[in-house]
PDB file of C-alpha atoms in Angstrom:
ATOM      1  CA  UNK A   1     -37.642  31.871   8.977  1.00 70.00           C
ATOM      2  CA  UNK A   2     -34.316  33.382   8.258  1.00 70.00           C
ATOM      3  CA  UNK A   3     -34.113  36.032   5.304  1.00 69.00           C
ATOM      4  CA  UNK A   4     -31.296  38.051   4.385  1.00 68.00           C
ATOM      5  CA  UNK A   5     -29.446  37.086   7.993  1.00 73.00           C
ATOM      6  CA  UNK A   6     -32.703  38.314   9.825  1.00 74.00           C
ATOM      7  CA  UNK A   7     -35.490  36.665  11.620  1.00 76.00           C
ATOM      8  CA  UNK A   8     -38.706  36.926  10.357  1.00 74.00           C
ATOM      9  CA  UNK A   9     -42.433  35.942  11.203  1.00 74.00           C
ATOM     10  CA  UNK A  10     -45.836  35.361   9.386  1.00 70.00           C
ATOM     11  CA  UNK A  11     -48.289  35.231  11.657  1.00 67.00           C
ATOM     12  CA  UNK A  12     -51.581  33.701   9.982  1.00 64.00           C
ATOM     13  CA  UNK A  13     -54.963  32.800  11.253  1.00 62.00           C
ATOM     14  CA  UNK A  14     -57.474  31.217   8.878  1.00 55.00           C
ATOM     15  CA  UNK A  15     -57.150  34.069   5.892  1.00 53.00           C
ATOM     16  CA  UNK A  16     -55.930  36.737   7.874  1.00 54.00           C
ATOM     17  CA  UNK A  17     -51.919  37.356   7.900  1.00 55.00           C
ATOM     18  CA  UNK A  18     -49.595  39.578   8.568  1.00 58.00           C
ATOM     19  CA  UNK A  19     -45.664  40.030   7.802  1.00 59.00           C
ATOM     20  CA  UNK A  20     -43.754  40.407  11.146  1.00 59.00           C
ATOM     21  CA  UNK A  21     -40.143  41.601  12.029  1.00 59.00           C
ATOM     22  CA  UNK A  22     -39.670  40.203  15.725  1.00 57.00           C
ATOM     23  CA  UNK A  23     -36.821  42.444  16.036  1.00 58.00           C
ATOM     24  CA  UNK A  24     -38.258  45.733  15.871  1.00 56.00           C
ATOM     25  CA  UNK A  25     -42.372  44.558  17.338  1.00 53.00           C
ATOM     26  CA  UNK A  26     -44.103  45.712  14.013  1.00 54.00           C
ATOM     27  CA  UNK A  27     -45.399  44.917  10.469  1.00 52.00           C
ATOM     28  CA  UNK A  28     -42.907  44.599   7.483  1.00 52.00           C
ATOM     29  CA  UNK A  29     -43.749  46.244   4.427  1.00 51.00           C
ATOM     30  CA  UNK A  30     -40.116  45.058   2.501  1.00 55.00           C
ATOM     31  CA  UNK A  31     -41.378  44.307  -0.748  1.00 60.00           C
ATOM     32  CA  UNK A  32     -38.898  41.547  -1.262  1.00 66.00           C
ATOM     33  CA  UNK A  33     -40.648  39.470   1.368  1.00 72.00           C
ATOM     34  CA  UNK A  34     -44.113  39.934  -0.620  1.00 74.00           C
ATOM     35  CA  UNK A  35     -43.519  37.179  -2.718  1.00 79.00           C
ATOM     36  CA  UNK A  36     -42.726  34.760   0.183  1.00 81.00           C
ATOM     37  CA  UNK A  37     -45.826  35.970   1.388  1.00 80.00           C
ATOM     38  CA  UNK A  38     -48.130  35.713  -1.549  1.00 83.00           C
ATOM     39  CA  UNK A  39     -47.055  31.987  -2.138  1.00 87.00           C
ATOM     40  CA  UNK A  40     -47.062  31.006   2.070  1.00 86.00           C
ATOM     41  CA  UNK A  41     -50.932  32.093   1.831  1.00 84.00           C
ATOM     42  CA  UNK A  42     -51.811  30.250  -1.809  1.00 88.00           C
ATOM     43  CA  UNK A  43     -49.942  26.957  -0.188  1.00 91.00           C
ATOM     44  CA  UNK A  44     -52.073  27.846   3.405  1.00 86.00           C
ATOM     45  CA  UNK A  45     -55.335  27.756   1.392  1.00 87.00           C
ATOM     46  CA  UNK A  46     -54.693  24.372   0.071  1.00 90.00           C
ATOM     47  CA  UNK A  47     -53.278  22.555   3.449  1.00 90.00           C
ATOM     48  CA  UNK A  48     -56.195  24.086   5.837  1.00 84.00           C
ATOM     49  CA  UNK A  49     -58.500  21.662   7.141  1.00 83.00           C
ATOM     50  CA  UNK A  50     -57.425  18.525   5.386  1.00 88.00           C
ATOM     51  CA  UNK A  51     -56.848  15.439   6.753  1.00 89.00           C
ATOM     52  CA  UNK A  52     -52.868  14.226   6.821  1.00 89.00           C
ATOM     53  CA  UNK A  53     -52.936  12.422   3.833  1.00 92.00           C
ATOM     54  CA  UNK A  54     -54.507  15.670   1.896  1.00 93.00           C
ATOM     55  CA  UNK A  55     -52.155  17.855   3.870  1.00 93.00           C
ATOM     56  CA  UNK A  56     -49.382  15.906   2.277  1.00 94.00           C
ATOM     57  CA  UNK A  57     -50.475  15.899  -0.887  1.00 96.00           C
ATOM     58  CA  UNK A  58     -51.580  19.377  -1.451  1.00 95.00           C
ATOM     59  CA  UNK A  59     -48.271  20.296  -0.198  1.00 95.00           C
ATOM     60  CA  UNK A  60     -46.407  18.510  -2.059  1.00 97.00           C
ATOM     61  CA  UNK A  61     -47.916  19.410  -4.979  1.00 96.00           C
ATOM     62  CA  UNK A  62     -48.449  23.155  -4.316  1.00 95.00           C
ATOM     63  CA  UNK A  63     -44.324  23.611  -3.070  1.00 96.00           C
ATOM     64  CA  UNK A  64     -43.241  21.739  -7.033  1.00 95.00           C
ATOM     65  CA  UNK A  65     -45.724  23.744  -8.951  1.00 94.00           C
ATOM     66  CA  UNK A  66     -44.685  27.209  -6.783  1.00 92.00           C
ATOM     67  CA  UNK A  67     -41.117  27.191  -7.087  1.00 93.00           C
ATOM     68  CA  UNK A  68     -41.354  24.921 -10.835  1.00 93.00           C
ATOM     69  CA  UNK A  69     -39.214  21.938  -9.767  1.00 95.00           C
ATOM     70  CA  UNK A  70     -40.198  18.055 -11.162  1.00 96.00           C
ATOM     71  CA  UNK A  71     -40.040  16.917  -7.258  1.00 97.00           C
ATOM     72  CA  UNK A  72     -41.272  17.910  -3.601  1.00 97.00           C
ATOM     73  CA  UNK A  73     -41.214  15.974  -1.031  1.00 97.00           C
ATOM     74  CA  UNK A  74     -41.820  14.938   2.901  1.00 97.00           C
ATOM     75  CA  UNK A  75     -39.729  12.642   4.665  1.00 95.00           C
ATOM     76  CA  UNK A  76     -39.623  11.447   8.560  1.00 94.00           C
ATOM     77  CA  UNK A  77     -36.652  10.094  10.034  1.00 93.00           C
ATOM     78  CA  UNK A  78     -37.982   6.754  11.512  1.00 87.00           C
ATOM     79  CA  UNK A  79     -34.213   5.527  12.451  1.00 85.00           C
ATOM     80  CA  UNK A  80     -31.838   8.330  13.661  1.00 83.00           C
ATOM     81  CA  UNK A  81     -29.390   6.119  15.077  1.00 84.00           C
ATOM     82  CA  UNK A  82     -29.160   4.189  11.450  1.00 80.00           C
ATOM     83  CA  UNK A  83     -30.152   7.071   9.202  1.00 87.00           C
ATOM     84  CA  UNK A  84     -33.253   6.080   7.623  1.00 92.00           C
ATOM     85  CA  UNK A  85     -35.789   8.268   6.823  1.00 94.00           C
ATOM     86  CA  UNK A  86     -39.582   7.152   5.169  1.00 94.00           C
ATOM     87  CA  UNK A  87     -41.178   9.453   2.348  1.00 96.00           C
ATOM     88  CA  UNK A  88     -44.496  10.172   3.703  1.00 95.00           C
ATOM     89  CA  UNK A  89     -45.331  11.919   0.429  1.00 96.00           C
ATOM     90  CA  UNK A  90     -43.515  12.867  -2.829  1.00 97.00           C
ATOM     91  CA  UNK A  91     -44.537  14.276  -6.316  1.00 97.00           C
ATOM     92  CA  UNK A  92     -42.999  13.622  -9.371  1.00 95.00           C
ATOM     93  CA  UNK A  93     -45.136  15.749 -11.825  1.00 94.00           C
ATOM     94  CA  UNK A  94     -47.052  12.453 -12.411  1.00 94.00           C
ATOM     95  CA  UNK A  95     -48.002  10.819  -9.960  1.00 96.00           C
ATOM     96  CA  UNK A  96     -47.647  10.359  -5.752  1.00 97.00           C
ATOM     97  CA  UNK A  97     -45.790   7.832  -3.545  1.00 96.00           C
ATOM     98  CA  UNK A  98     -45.182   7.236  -0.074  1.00 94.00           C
ATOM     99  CA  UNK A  99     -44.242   4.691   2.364  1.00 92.00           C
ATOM    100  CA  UNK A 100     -40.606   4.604   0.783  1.00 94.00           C
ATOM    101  CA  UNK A 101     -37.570   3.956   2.570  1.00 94.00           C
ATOM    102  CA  UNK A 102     -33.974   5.091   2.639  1.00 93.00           C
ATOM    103  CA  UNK A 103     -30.950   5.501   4.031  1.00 94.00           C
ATOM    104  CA  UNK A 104     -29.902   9.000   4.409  1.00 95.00           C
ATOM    105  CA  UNK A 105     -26.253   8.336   4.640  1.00 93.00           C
ATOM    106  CA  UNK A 106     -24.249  10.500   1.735  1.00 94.00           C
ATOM    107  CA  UNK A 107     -26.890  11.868   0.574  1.00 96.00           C
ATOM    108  CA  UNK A 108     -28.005  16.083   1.002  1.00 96.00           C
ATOM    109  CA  UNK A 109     -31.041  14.818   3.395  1.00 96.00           C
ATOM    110  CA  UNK A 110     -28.159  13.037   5.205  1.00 95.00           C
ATOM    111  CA  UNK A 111     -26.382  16.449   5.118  1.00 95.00           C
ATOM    112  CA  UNK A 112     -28.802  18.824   6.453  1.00 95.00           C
ATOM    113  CA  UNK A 113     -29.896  15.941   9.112  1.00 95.00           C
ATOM    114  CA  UNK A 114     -26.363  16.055  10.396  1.00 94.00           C
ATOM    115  CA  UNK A 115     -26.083  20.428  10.308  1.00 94.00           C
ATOM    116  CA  UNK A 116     -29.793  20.896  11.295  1.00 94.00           C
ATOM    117  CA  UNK A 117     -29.663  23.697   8.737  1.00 94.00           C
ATOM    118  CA  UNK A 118     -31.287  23.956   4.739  1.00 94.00           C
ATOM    119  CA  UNK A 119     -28.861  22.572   2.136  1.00 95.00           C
ATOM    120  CA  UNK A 120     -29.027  23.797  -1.340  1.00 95.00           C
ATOM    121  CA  UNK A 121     -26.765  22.063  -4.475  1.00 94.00           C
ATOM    122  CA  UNK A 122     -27.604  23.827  -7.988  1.00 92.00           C
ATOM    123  CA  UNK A 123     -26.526  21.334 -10.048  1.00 92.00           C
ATOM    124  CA  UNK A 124     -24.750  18.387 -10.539  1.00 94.00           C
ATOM    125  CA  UNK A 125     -25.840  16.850  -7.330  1.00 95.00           C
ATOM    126  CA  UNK A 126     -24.835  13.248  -8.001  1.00 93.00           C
ATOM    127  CA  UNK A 127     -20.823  14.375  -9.122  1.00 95.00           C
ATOM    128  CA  UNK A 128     -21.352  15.441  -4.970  1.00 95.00           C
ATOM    129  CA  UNK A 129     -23.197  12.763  -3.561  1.00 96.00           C
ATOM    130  CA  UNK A 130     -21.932   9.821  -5.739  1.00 94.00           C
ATOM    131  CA  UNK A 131     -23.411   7.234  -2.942  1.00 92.00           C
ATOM    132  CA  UNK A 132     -27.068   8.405  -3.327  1.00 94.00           C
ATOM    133  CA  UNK A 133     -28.207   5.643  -5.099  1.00 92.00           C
ATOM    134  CA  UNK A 134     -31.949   6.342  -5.192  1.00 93.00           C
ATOM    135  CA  UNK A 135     -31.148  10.299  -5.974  1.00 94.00           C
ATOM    136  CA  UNK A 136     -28.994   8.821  -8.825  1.00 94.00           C
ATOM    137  CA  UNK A 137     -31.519   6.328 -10.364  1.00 94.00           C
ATOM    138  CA  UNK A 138     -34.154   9.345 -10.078  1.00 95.00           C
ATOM    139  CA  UNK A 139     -31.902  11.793 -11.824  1.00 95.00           C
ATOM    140  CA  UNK A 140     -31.682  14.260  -9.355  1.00 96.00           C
ATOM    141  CA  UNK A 141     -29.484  17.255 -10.792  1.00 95.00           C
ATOM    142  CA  UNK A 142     -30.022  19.483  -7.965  1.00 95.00           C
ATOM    143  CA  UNK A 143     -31.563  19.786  -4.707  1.00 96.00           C
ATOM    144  CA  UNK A 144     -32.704  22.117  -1.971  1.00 96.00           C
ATOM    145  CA  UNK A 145     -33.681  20.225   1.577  1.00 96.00           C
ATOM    146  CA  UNK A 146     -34.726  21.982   5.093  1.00 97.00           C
ATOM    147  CA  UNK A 147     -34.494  20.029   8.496  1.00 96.00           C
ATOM    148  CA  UNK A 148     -37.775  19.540  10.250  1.00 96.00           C
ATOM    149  CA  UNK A 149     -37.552  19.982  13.767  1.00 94.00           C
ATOM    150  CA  UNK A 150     -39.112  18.794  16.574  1.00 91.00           C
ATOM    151  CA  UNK A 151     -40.054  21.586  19.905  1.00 88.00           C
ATOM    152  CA  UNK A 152     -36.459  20.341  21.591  1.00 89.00           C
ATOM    153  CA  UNK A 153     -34.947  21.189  18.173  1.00 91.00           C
ATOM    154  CA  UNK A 154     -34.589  17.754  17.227  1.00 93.00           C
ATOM    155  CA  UNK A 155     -34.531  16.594  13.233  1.00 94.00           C
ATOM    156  CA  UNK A 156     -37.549  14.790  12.959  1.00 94.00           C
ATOM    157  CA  UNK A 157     -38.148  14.602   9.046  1.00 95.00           C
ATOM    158  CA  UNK A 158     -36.866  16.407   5.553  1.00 96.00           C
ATOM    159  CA  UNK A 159     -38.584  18.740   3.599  1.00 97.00           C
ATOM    160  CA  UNK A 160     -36.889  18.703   0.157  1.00 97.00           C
ATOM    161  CA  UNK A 161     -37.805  19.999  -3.494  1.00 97.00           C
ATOM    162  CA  UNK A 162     -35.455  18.898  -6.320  1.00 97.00           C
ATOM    163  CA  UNK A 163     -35.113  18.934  -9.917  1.00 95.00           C
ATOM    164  CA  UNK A 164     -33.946  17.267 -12.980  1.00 94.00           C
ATOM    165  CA  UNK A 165     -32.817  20.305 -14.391  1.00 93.00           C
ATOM    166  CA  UNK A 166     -30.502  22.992 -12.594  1.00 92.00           C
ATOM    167  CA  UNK A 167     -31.772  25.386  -9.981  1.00 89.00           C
ATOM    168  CA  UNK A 168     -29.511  27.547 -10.329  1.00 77.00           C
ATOM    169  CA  UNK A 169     -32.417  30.170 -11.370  1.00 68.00           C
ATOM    170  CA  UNK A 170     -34.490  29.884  -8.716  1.00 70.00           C
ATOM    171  CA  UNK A 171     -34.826  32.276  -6.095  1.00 77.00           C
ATOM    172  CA  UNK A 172     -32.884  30.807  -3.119  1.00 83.00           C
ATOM    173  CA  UNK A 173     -34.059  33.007  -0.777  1.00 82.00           C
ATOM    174  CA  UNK A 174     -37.618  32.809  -1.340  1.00 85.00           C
ATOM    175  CA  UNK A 175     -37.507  29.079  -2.396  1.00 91.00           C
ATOM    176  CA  UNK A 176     -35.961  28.811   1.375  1.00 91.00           C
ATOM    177  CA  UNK A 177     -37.868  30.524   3.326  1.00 89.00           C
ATOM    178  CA  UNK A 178     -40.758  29.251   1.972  1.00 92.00           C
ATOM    179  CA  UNK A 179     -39.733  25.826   2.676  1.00 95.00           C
ATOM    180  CA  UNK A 180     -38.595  26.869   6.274  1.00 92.00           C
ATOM    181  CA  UNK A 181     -41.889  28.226   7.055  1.00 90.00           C
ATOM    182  CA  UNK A 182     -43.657  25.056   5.985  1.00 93.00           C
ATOM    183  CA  UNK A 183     -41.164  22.894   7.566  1.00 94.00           C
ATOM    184  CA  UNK A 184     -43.018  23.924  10.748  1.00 91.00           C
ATOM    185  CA  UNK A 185     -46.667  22.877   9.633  1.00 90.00           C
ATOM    186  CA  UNK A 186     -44.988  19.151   8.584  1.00 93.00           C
ATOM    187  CA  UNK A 187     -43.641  18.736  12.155  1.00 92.00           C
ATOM    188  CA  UNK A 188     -47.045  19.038  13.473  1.00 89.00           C
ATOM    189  CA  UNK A 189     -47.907  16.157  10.810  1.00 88.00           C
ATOM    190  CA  UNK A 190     -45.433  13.651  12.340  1.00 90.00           C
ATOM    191  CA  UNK A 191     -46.126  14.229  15.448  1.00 87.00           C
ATOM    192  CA  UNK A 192     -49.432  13.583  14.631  1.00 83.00           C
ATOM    193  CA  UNK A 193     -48.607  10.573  12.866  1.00 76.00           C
ATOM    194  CA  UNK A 194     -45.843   9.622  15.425  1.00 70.00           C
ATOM    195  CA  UNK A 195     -48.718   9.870  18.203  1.00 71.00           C
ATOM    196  CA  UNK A 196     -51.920   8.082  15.959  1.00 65.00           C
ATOM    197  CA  UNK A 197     -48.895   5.110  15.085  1.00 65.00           C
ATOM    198  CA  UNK A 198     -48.198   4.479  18.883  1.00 63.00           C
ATOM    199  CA  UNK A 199     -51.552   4.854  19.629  1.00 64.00           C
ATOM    200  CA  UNK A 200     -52.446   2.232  17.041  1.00 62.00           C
ATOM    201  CA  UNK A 201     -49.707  -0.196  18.753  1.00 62.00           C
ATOM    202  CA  UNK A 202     -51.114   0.415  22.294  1.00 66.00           C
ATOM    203  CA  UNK A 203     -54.445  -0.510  21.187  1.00 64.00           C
ATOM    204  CA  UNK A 204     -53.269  -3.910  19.210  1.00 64.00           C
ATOM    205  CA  UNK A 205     -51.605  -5.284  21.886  1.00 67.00           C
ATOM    206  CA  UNK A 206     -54.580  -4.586  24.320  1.00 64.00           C
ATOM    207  CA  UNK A 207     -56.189  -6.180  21.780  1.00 64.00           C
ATOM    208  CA  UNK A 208     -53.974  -9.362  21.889  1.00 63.00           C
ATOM    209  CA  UNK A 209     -53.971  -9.698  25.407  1.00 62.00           C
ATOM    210  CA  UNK A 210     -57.729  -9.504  25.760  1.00 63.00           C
ATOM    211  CA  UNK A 211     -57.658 -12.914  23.578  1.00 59.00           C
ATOM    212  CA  UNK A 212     -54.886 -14.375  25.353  1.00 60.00           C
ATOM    213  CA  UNK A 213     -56.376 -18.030  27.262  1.00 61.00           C
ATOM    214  CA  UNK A 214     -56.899 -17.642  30.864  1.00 63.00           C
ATOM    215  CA  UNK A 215     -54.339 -16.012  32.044  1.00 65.00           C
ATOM    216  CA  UNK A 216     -53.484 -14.416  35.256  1.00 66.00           C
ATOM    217  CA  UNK A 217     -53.268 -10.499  34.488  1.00 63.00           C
ATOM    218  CA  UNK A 218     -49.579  -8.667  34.148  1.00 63.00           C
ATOM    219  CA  UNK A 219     -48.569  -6.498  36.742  1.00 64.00           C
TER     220      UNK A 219
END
């Protein structure tokens, strides 16, 4: 993730972790990125070896209670070409959905689709985005969204937290590189999901053909 116009790394493996700066080859004792890296590992010890719909959840959940905001959530883009995108998970403080979808057009997902790059509004979101009608019957007030990219760099999904309240206070830097950093783990997710759905397909129309009367076979 970018911080303060410099790449950095956090290499993890199971509990072990270590701050990196790519630049120079060597560990990075900057205090400022401790808190990044204290909340990376809490939100790592909830998403480890969970299935998806856990994974989503616990992320969810972890990223709104970390960084106080009422909402967090996923999103995939399942139509580029006609800007929709499904929420594969979001929290509200009360409860979770999923399986919702939008269109991403004039809204601040549709905005850091388009730039492949975070977008943060403090407040006021709506006066901005007057055509985000599901944003607007929420009573979104502000907003901070990273692009989740595919290996070929491709915007595959959303990761967004937002609030009712301004966020003005919160710390954009660590609230963004913390979102950055798990923007990664969620692309791994969709693929995942992108590969188990097409899978699924494959198998139902084998399925359908098997039962098909007698037939001759397709080339």
């Amino acid at each position: 993730f970018n911080f303060q116009n410099a790449d950095t790394q956090i290499i993890s493996f199971q509990k072990i972790s270590e701050i990196i700066n790519p630049s120079e080859g060597k560990f990075n004792t900057d205090n400022k990125l401790i808190p990044i890296y204290e909340a990376i590992n809490k939100i790592n010890q909830k998403i480890d070896g969970v299935n998806q719909d856990m994974f989503l959840k616990n992320m969810t959940y972890s990223l709104s209670e970390l960084l106080k905001v009422k909402w967090a959530m996923i999103c995939k883009i399942s139509q580029p070409a006609c800007k929709k995108a499904e929420i594969m998970m979001i929290w509200d403080q009360k409860q979770f959905q999923k399986n919702i979808v939008y269109s991403i057009k004039g809204t601040p997902c549709g905005k850091a689709f388009k730039s492949k790059e975070p977008y943060f509004c403090g407040k006021e979101l709506i006066d901005l985005f007057p055509a985000d009608r599901m944003g607007k019957d929420m009573g979104v007030n502000s907003y901070l969204g990273v692009p989740i990219l595919s290996v070929k760099k491709e915007v595959i999904g959303i990761l967004a937290v937002m609030h009712n309240k301004s966020m003005n206070s919160v710390d954009k830097l660590r609230a963004k590189a913390i979102l950055q950093y798990m923007a990664i783990r969620c692309s791994y997710e969709i693929k995942k999901y992108q590969y188990n759905d097409q899978n699924k397909q494959r198998k139902n129309i084998k399925k359908y053909l098997k039962v098909l009367p007698d037939q001759k076979p397709l080339s």
